[in-house]
GROMACS .gro file of C-alpha atoms in nm:
model
  367
    1MET     CA    1  -1.617   2.257  -2.098
    2MET     CA    2  -1.309   2.115  -2.259
    3GLY     CA    3  -1.280   1.828  -2.002
    4LYS     CA    4  -1.628   1.707  -2.100
    5ILE     CA    5  -1.552   1.697  -2.469
    6SER     CA    6  -1.325   1.415  -2.594
    7ARG     CA    7  -1.007   1.497  -2.767
    8GLN     CA    8  -1.111   1.323  -3.084
    9MET     CA    9  -1.432   1.526  -3.115
   10LEU     CA   10  -1.247   1.837  -3.053
   11SER     CA   11  -0.992   1.756  -3.320
   12LEU     CA   12  -1.274   1.672  -3.560
   13TYR     CA   13  -1.452   2.003  -3.498
   14ALA     CA   14  -1.116   2.182  -3.562
   15ALA     CA   15  -1.059   1.999  -3.886
   16CYS     CA   16  -1.415   2.055  -4.019
   17SER     CA   17  -1.397   2.419  -3.922
   18THR     CA   18  -1.068   2.477  -4.097
   19PHE     CA   19  -1.194   2.297  -4.411
   20ILE     CA   20  -1.509   2.530  -4.409
   21VAL     CA   21  -1.301   2.847  -4.353
   22VAL     CA   22  -1.063   2.756  -4.641
   23LEU     CA   23  -1.353   2.668  -4.865
   24LEU     CA   24  -1.529   2.998  -4.798
   25THR     CA   25  -1.209   3.187  -4.847
   26LEU     CA   26  -1.145   3.032  -5.192
   27PHE     CA   27  -1.506   3.076  -5.288
   28SER     CA   28  -1.481   3.445  -5.205
   29TYR     CA   29  -1.172   3.459  -5.407
   30PHE     CA   30  -1.323   3.292  -5.716
   31HIS     CA   31  -1.627   3.506  -5.687
   32SER     CA   32  -1.419   3.821  -5.692
   33ILE     CA   33  -1.245   3.716  -6.019
   34LYS     CA   34  -1.582   3.613  -6.173
   35GLN     CA   35  -1.503   3.245  -6.184
   36LYS     CA   36  -1.832   3.062  -6.213
   37ASN     CA   37  -1.711   2.702  -6.216
   38TRP     CA   38  -1.525   2.736  -5.891
   39MET     CA   39  -1.594   2.373  -5.784
   40LEU     CA   40  -1.431   2.243  -6.102
   41GLU     CA   41  -1.148   2.481  -6.052
   42LEU     CA   42  -1.077   2.335  -5.710
   43ILE     CA   43  -1.035   1.990  -5.871
   44GLN     CA   44  -0.849   2.090  -6.188
   45ARG     CA   45  -0.611   2.355  -6.051
   46LYS     CA   46  -0.292   2.193  -5.909
   47VAL     CA   47  -0.026   2.294  -5.679
   48PHE     CA   48   0.289   2.071  -5.694
   49TYR     CA   49   0.092   1.840  -5.917
   50ILE     CA   50  -0.173   1.787  -5.648
   51PRO     CA   51  -0.530   1.918  -5.692
   52LEU     CA   52  -0.622   2.214  -5.474
   53ILE     CA   53  -0.901   2.023  -5.306
   54PHE     CA   54  -0.643   1.773  -5.158
   55HIS     CA   55  -0.445   2.058  -5.024
   56MET     CA   56  -0.745   2.185  -4.837
   57ILE     CA   57  -0.813   1.842  -4.701
   58LEU     CA   58  -0.449   1.807  -4.594
   59ILE     CA   59  -0.449   2.141  -4.424
   60SER     CA   60  -0.766   2.062  -4.233
   61LEU     CA   61  -0.613   1.730  -4.116
   62LEU     CA   62  -0.299   1.894  -4.002
   63VAL     CA   63  -0.496   2.145  -3.802
   64GLY     CA   64  -0.712   1.867  -3.651
   65LEU     CA   65  -0.392   1.674  -3.559
   66SER     CA   66  -0.222   1.981  -3.415
   67THR     CA   67  -0.536   2.048  -3.204
   68PHE     CA   68  -0.536   1.687  -3.078
   69LEU     CA   69  -0.175   1.704  -2.970
   70LEU     CA   70  -0.216   2.043  -2.801
   71VAL     CA   71  -0.520   1.927  -2.609
   72SER     CA   72  -0.346   1.606  -2.520
   73ILE     CA   73  -0.053   1.800  -2.371
   74VAL     CA   74  -0.279   2.029  -2.175
   75GLN     CA   75  -0.494   1.749  -2.045
   76LYS     CA   76  -0.201   1.540  -1.950
   77ALA     CA   77  -0.056   1.822  -1.740
   78GLN     CA   78  -0.401   1.870  -1.574
   79TYR     CA   79  -0.502   1.504  -1.528
   80GLY     CA   80  -0.156   1.398  -1.437
   81ARG     CA   81  -0.170   1.607  -1.129
   82ILE     CA   82  -0.511   1.476  -1.047
   83GLU     CA   83  -0.392   1.111  -1.091
   84GLU     CA   84  -0.100   1.194  -0.856
   85LYS     CA   85  -0.335   1.327  -0.600
   86LEU     CA   86  -0.556   1.014  -0.621
   87ARG     CA   87  -0.252   0.785  -0.584
   88LEU     CA   88  -0.146   0.978  -0.286
   89LEU     CA   89  -0.492   0.936  -0.126
   90ALA     CA   90  -0.490   0.555  -0.209
   91ARG     CA   91  -0.147   0.518  -0.035
   92GLY     CA   92  -0.272   0.699   0.270
   93SER     CA   93  -0.053   1.013   0.229
   94TYR     CA   94  -0.336   1.251   0.334
   95GLU     CA   95  -0.101   1.515   0.458
   96SER     CA   96   0.120   1.541   0.146
   97PRO     CA   97   0.158   1.900   0.021
   98ALA     CA   98   0.093   1.788  -0.336
   99ILE     CA   99  -0.268   1.726  -0.252
  100SER     CA  100  -0.324   2.084  -0.127
  101LYS     CA  101  -0.175   2.242  -0.445
  102SER     CA  102  -0.448   2.343  -0.686
  103VAL     CA  103  -0.439   2.218  -1.044
  104PRO     CA  104  -0.412   2.511  -1.292
  105HIS     CA  105  -0.697   2.540  -1.541
  106ALA     CA  106  -0.844   2.799  -1.775
  107SER     CA  107  -1.096   3.040  -1.632
  108ASN     CA  108  -1.366   2.908  -1.869
  109ASP     CA  109  -1.297   2.550  -1.787
  110GLN     CA  110  -1.451   2.480  -1.444
  111TYR     CA  111  -1.462   2.100  -1.488
  112ILE     CA  112  -1.091   2.050  -1.368
  113GLY     CA  113  -1.145   2.296  -1.083
  114GLU     CA  114  -1.459   2.102  -0.965
  115VAL     CA  115  -1.269   1.769  -0.978
  116ASP     CA  116  -0.980   1.928  -0.786
  117GLN     CA  117  -1.214   2.058  -0.516
  118ASP     CA  118  -1.381   1.719  -0.488
  119ILE     CA  119  -1.044   1.561  -0.423
  120LEU     CA  120  -0.973   1.800  -0.137
  121LYS     CA  121  -1.318   1.732   0.009
  122ILE     CA  122  -1.244   1.346  -0.009
  123ARG     CA  123  -0.908   1.414   0.160
  124THR     CA  124  -1.070   1.609   0.438
  125LYS     CA  125  -1.327   1.330   0.497
  126LEU     CA  126  -1.062   1.067   0.507
  127LEU     CA  127  -0.867   1.262   0.767
  128GLU     CA  128  -1.184   1.299   0.974
  129MET     CA  129  -1.255   0.929   0.942
  130SER     CA  130  -0.903   0.835   1.038
  131LYS     CA  131  -0.915   1.059   1.341
  132GLU     CA  132  -1.255   0.912   1.451
  133LEU     CA  133  -1.128   0.559   1.401
  134GLN     CA  134  -0.812   0.633   1.615
  135LEU     CA  135  -1.030   0.786   1.892
  136LEU     CA  136  -1.280   0.503   1.889
  137ASN     CA  137  -0.981   0.249   1.920
  138SER     CA  138  -0.836   0.444   2.206
  139ARG     CA  139  -1.144   0.422   2.420
  140PRO     CA  140  -1.176   0.112   2.638
  141GLN     CA  141  -1.458  -0.126   2.572
  142ILE     CA  142  -1.627  -0.237   2.888
  143MET     CA  143  -1.748  -0.590   2.915
  144ASP     CA  144  -1.899  -0.718   3.250
  145GLY     CA  145  -1.715  -0.444   3.442
  146GLU     CA  146  -1.378  -0.516   3.272
  147THR     CA  147  -1.224  -0.372   2.964
  148LYS     CA  148  -1.182  -0.587   2.650
  149GLU     CA  149  -0.802  -0.539   2.678
  150GLU     CA  150  -0.796  -0.650   3.039
  151ILE     CA  151  -0.997  -0.969   2.954
  152LEU     CA  152  -0.764  -1.052   2.672
  153GLU     CA  153  -0.449  -0.981   2.864
  154ALA     CA  154  -0.565  -1.210   3.152
  155GLU     CA  155  -0.657  -1.492   2.910
  156ARG     CA  156  -0.320  -1.456   2.731
  157HIS     CA  157  -0.136  -1.477   3.055
  158ARG     CA  158  -0.329  -1.788   3.156
  159LEU     CA  159  -0.260  -1.963   2.812
  160ALA     CA  160   0.103  -1.864   2.828
  161ARG     CA  161   0.141  -1.993   3.176
  162GLU     CA  162  -0.036  -2.324   3.101
  163LEU     CA  163   0.170  -2.379   2.787
  164HIS     CA  164   0.495  -2.307   2.965
  165ASP     CA  165   0.419  -2.518   3.267
  166SER     CA  166   0.291  -2.819   3.072
  167VAL     CA  167   0.376  -2.853   2.695
  168SER     CA  168   0.704  -2.650   2.709
  169GLN     CA  169   0.839  -2.845   3.002
  170GLN     CA  170   0.730  -3.179   2.853
  171LEU     CA  171   0.909  -3.092   2.521
  172PHE     CA  172   1.216  -2.999   2.714
  173ALA     CA  173   1.212  -3.323   2.907
  174ALA     CA  174   1.156  -3.520   2.587
  175MET     CA  175   1.454  -3.344   2.423
  176MET     CA  176   1.682  -3.425   2.714
  177MET     CA  177   1.573  -3.792   2.703
  178LEU     CA  178   1.638  -3.803   2.324
  179SER     CA  179   1.986  -3.647   2.364
  180ALA     CA  180   2.069  -3.927   2.613
  181LEU     CA  181   1.933  -4.190   2.373
  182ASN     CA  182   2.138  -4.040   2.082
  183GLU     CA  183   2.456  -4.049   2.293
  184GLN     CA  184   2.391  -4.406   2.387
  185ALA     CA  185   2.316  -4.497   2.023
  186GLN     CA  186   2.650  -4.339   1.912
  187ARG     CA  187   2.847  -4.545   2.179
  188SER     CA  188   2.667  -4.883   2.114
  189GLU     CA  189   2.622  -5.080   1.797
  190THR     CA  190   2.278  -4.941   1.722
  191PRO     CA  191   2.136  -5.012   1.373
  192GLU     CA  192   2.165  -4.718   1.121
  193LEU     CA  193   1.789  -4.717   1.071
  194PHE     CA  194   1.725  -4.670   1.438
  195ARG     CA  195   1.978  -4.383   1.454
  196LYS     CA  196   1.810  -4.204   1.162
  197GLN     CA  197   1.467  -4.238   1.334
  198LEU     CA  198   1.617  -4.083   1.653
  199VAL     CA  199   1.751  -3.787   1.447
  200THR     CA  200   1.411  -3.745   1.280
  201VAL     CA  201   1.227  -3.737   1.619
  202THR     CA  202   1.484  -3.499   1.751
  203ASP     CA  203   1.430  -3.262   1.456
  204ILE     CA  204   1.052  -3.284   1.516
  205ILE     CA  205   1.086  -3.190   1.881
  206ASN     CA  206   1.323  -2.915   1.799
  207ALA     CA  207   1.074  -2.770   1.549
  208SER     CA  208   0.799  -2.811   1.824
  209GLN     CA  209   1.007  -2.614   2.069
  210SER     CA  210   1.058  -2.336   1.816
  211GLU     CA  211   0.682  -2.329   1.751
  212MET     CA  212   0.617  -2.312   2.129
  213ARG     CA  213   0.864  -2.019   2.166
  214ALA     CA  214   0.684  -1.841   1.891
  215LEU     CA  215   0.343  -1.905   2.062
  216LEU     CA  216   0.472  -1.785   2.395
  217LEU     CA  217   0.605  -1.470   2.223
  218HIS     CA  218   0.263  -1.421   2.061
  219LEU     CA  219   0.088  -1.455   2.397
  220ARG     CA  220   0.294  -1.198   2.578
  221PRO     CA  221   0.113  -0.900   2.721
  222VAL     CA  222  -0.007  -0.644   2.470
  223SER     CA  223   0.065  -0.336   2.668
  224LEU     CA  224   0.408  -0.162   2.643
  225GLU     CA  225   0.396  -0.122   3.021
  226GLY     CA  226   0.510   0.240   3.024
  227LYS     CA  227   0.797   0.187   2.774
  228SER     CA  228   0.825   0.389   2.443
  229LEU     CA  229   0.743   0.201   2.125
  230ARG     CA  230   1.104   0.203   2.029
  231LYS     CA  231   1.229   0.042   2.358
  232GLY     CA  232   0.945  -0.206   2.352
  233ILE     CA  233   1.021  -0.326   1.997
  234GLU     CA  234   1.398  -0.332   2.065
  235GLN     CA  235   1.347  -0.528   2.391
  236LEU     CA  236   1.130  -0.777   2.206
  237LEU     CA  237   1.395  -0.827   1.926
  238ARG     CA  238   1.679  -0.870   2.169
  239GLU     CA  239   1.492  -1.123   2.365
  240LEU     CA  240   1.402  -1.300   2.045
  241GLN     CA  241   1.779  -1.319   1.956
  242THR     CA  242   1.851  -1.516   2.269
  243LYS     CA  243   1.573  -1.771   2.199
  244ILE     CA  244   1.560  -1.825   1.821
  245LYS     CA  245   1.843  -1.887   1.569
  246ILE     CA  246   1.769  -1.602   1.339
  247GLU     CA  247   1.966  -1.300   1.212
  248LEU     CA  248   1.788  -0.983   1.307
  249THR     CA  249   1.842  -0.628   1.165
  250TRP     CA  250   1.640  -0.330   1.283
  251ASP     CA  251   1.636   0.044   1.245
  252VAL     CA  252   1.362   0.183   1.489
  253GLU     CA  253   1.306   0.549   1.515
  254ASP     CA  254   1.176   0.695   1.843
  255VAL     CA  255   0.841   0.811   1.728
  256ARG     CA  256   0.589   0.966   1.969
  257LEU     CA  257   0.226   0.870   1.909
  258ASN     CA  258  -0.102   0.821   2.104
  259ASN     CA  259  -0.059   0.550   2.357
  260SER     CA  260  -0.338   0.337   2.202
  261ILE     CA  261  -0.168   0.366   1.846
  262GLU     CA  262   0.169   0.260   1.997
  263ASP     CA  263   0.005  -0.033   2.174
  264HIS     CA  264  -0.149  -0.143   1.845
  265LEU     CA  265   0.178  -0.104   1.645
  266PHE     CA  266   0.361  -0.300   1.919
  267ARG     CA  267   0.098  -0.578   1.903
  268ILE     CA  268   0.124  -0.578   1.521
  269VAL     CA  269   0.499  -0.630   1.547
  270GLN     CA  270   0.444  -0.919   1.788
  271GLU     CA  271   0.194  -1.076   1.543
  272LEU     CA  272   0.429  -1.037   1.248
  273LEU     CA  273   0.724  -1.182   1.432
  274SER     CA  274   0.499  -1.477   1.547
  275ASN     CA  275   0.393  -1.542   1.190
  276THR     CA  276   0.750  -1.528   1.071
  277LEU     CA  277   0.878  -1.769   1.325
  278ARG     CA  278   0.592  -2.010   1.284
  279HIS     CA  279   0.536  -2.017   0.909
  280ALA     CA  280   0.807  -1.830   0.719
  281LYS     CA  281   1.109  -2.050   0.823
  282ALA     CA  282   1.320  -1.750   0.771
  283LYS     CA  283   1.692  -1.706   0.841
  284GLU     CA  284   1.703  -1.327   0.825
  285LEU     CA  285   1.452  -1.070   0.942
  286GLU     CA  286   1.462  -0.692   0.901
  287VAL     CA  287   1.238  -0.446   1.106
  288TYR     CA  288   1.207  -0.073   1.029
  289LEU     CA  289   0.997   0.195   1.198
  290HIS     CA  290   1.009   0.557   1.084
  291GLN     CA  291   0.804   0.860   1.067
  292VAL     CA  292   0.786   0.989   0.713
  293ASP     CA  293   0.618   1.330   0.672
  294LYS     CA  294   0.280   1.280   0.857
  295ASN     CA  295   0.279   0.900   0.847
  296VAL     CA  296   0.436   0.638   1.061
  297LEU     CA  297   0.588   0.355   0.843
  298LEU     CA  298   0.636   0.007   0.987
  299ARG     CA  299   0.810  -0.248   0.764
  300LEU     CA  300   0.912  -0.617   0.828
  301VAL     CA  301   1.105  -0.807   0.556
  302ASP     CA  302   1.207  -1.174   0.583
  303ASP     CA  303   1.390  -1.422   0.352
  304GLY     CA  304   1.147  -1.709   0.431
  305VAL     CA  305   0.953  -1.954   0.213
  306GLY     CA  306   0.698  -1.678   0.115
  307PHE     CA  307   0.362  -1.765  -0.023
  308ASP     CA  308   0.129  -1.724  -0.326
  309MET     CA  309  -0.070  -1.401  -0.261
  310ASN     CA  310  -0.378  -1.557  -0.443
  311GLU     CA  311  -0.372  -1.866  -0.221
  312GLN     CA  312  -0.311  -1.686   0.105
  313ASP     CA  313  -0.668  -1.718   0.232
  314ASN     CA  314  -0.611  -2.093   0.259
  315LYS     CA  315  -0.274  -2.078   0.443
  316ALA     CA  316  -0.199  -2.114   0.805
  317GLY     CA  317  -0.086  -1.763   0.853
  318SER     CA  318  -0.371  -1.594   0.681
  319TYR     CA  319  -0.568  -1.555   1.017
  320GLY     CA  320  -0.278  -1.361   1.169
  321LEU     CA  321  -0.254  -1.123   0.857
  322LYS     CA  322  -0.630  -1.073   0.866
  323ASN     CA  323  -0.600  -0.952   1.235
  324ILE     CA  324  -0.323  -0.718   1.129
  325ARG     CA  325  -0.529  -0.576   0.849
  326GLU     CA  326  -0.817  -0.512   1.087
  327ARG     CA  327  -0.590  -0.348   1.342
  328VAL     CA  328  -0.441  -0.120   1.074
  329ALA     CA  329  -0.781  -0.030   0.928
  330GLY     CA  330  -0.892   0.057   1.280
  331MET     CA  331  -0.610   0.321   1.294
  332GLY     CA  332  -0.703   0.450   0.951
  333GLY     CA  333  -0.385   0.310   0.794
  334ILE     CA  334  -0.313   0.078   0.502
  335VAL     CA  335  -0.123  -0.248   0.463
  336LYS     CA  336   0.081  -0.357   0.173
  337ILE     CA  337   0.196  -0.726   0.155
  338ILE     CA  338   0.434  -0.846  -0.114
  339SER     CA  339   0.539  -1.214  -0.117
  340PHE     CA  340   0.655  -1.470  -0.367
  341LYS     CA  341   0.708  -1.839  -0.305
  342GLY     CA  342   1.076  -1.907  -0.203
  343GLN     CA  343   1.155  -1.530  -0.213
  344GLY     CA  344   1.043  -1.417   0.129
  345THR     CA  345   0.783  -1.165   0.243
  346SER     CA  346   0.753  -0.791   0.290
  347VAL     CA  347   0.483  -0.627   0.506
  348GLU     CA  348   0.462  -0.249   0.496
  349ILE     CA  349   0.214  -0.054   0.723
  350LYS     CA  350   0.148   0.303   0.698
  351VAL     CA  351  -0.054   0.489   0.964
  352PRO     CA  352  -0.135   0.859   0.940
  353VAL     CA  353  -0.040   1.084   1.238
  354ILE     CA  354  -0.367   1.277   1.266
  355LYS     CA  355  -0.360   1.639   1.396
  356GLU     CA  356  -0.625   1.750   1.630
  357ASP     CA  357  -0.727   2.047   1.407
  358ILE     CA  358  -0.811   1.966   1.050
  359THR     CA  359  -1.079   2.238   1.001
  360SER     CA  360  -0.831   2.465   0.823
  361ASP     CA  361  -0.846   2.226   0.526
  362GLN     CA  362  -1.219   2.255   0.519
  363SER     CA  363  -1.193   2.634   0.482
  364ASN     CA  364  -0.949   2.590   0.187
  365VAL     CA  365  -1.193   2.361   0.020
  366SER     CA  366  -1.489   2.587   0.061
  367GLY     CA  367  -1.273   2.876  -0.065
   0.00000   0.00000   0.00000
């Protein structure tokens, strides 16, 4: 009942009740000593030069204030734990022990207990939804006799092969020709303006080659091909070091997950690396993968150009981030992106490791 009454109203009730009790007590006293003008006596009689009636009001206000502070402390202790549980749910930490702990409350105050039970029910439903999403994502989607993954992989192979055999080779040939022209321009008396134009064209082709490498990385096969997630990510990063001038740091834990979840996380790493190489213009990149409690935490941090979070929908890399959000949502996880212009970008992904049996939580809720 206390939870449904505001602290202000409860304090007002306490102050009024105190005033009435004190007033009745003094009335009984004046009646026992045959004092008829007791109301006038309350005004005229003084204690420490202050009329007695003001002492009554002050005592009532102090009782009301004490009640307000006491109720505030009790409610803060109760609602603080509820707020903590809601924050854990919002962050995707469904398996955190703090959610299972019941919030203490008075036996005559069922409101807090009901809210606490509702939070446990929400947690159980979120666990069930995450498990169902992961199961649905792990099932192959058949289209014209082929799975969706097979169709996408074949198309990626075709695009990567055509880009490598045509555009990539032509860019390489153009770069070699420009190198020869640059050497000839250095030996001969070529005008300075012409030299600068050659340098500009060389820089453009260099940037195009880097873009092509990032595209080819993006179009690589999705499957880990029997490797663990750790080995797949490390192989991807080592290969990247040989092709792109960027300082890489990684700390990848050997986590064991469902095959489809590992494939999704591997594909997300590919997508994030592609976005970083194509749009961030970063010099340093850090990759972390750890299992924390009952969650897998993937984090990529770069020192690139960053972007304005409010304007991201209009940026070139927004499509890739949208795909990542959809993939993570399909695994029942959450994505947290922090970026500022000129200060780099941090992408943190948390995916719950769902147990097969979550019915035990249901029995705790019903109990």
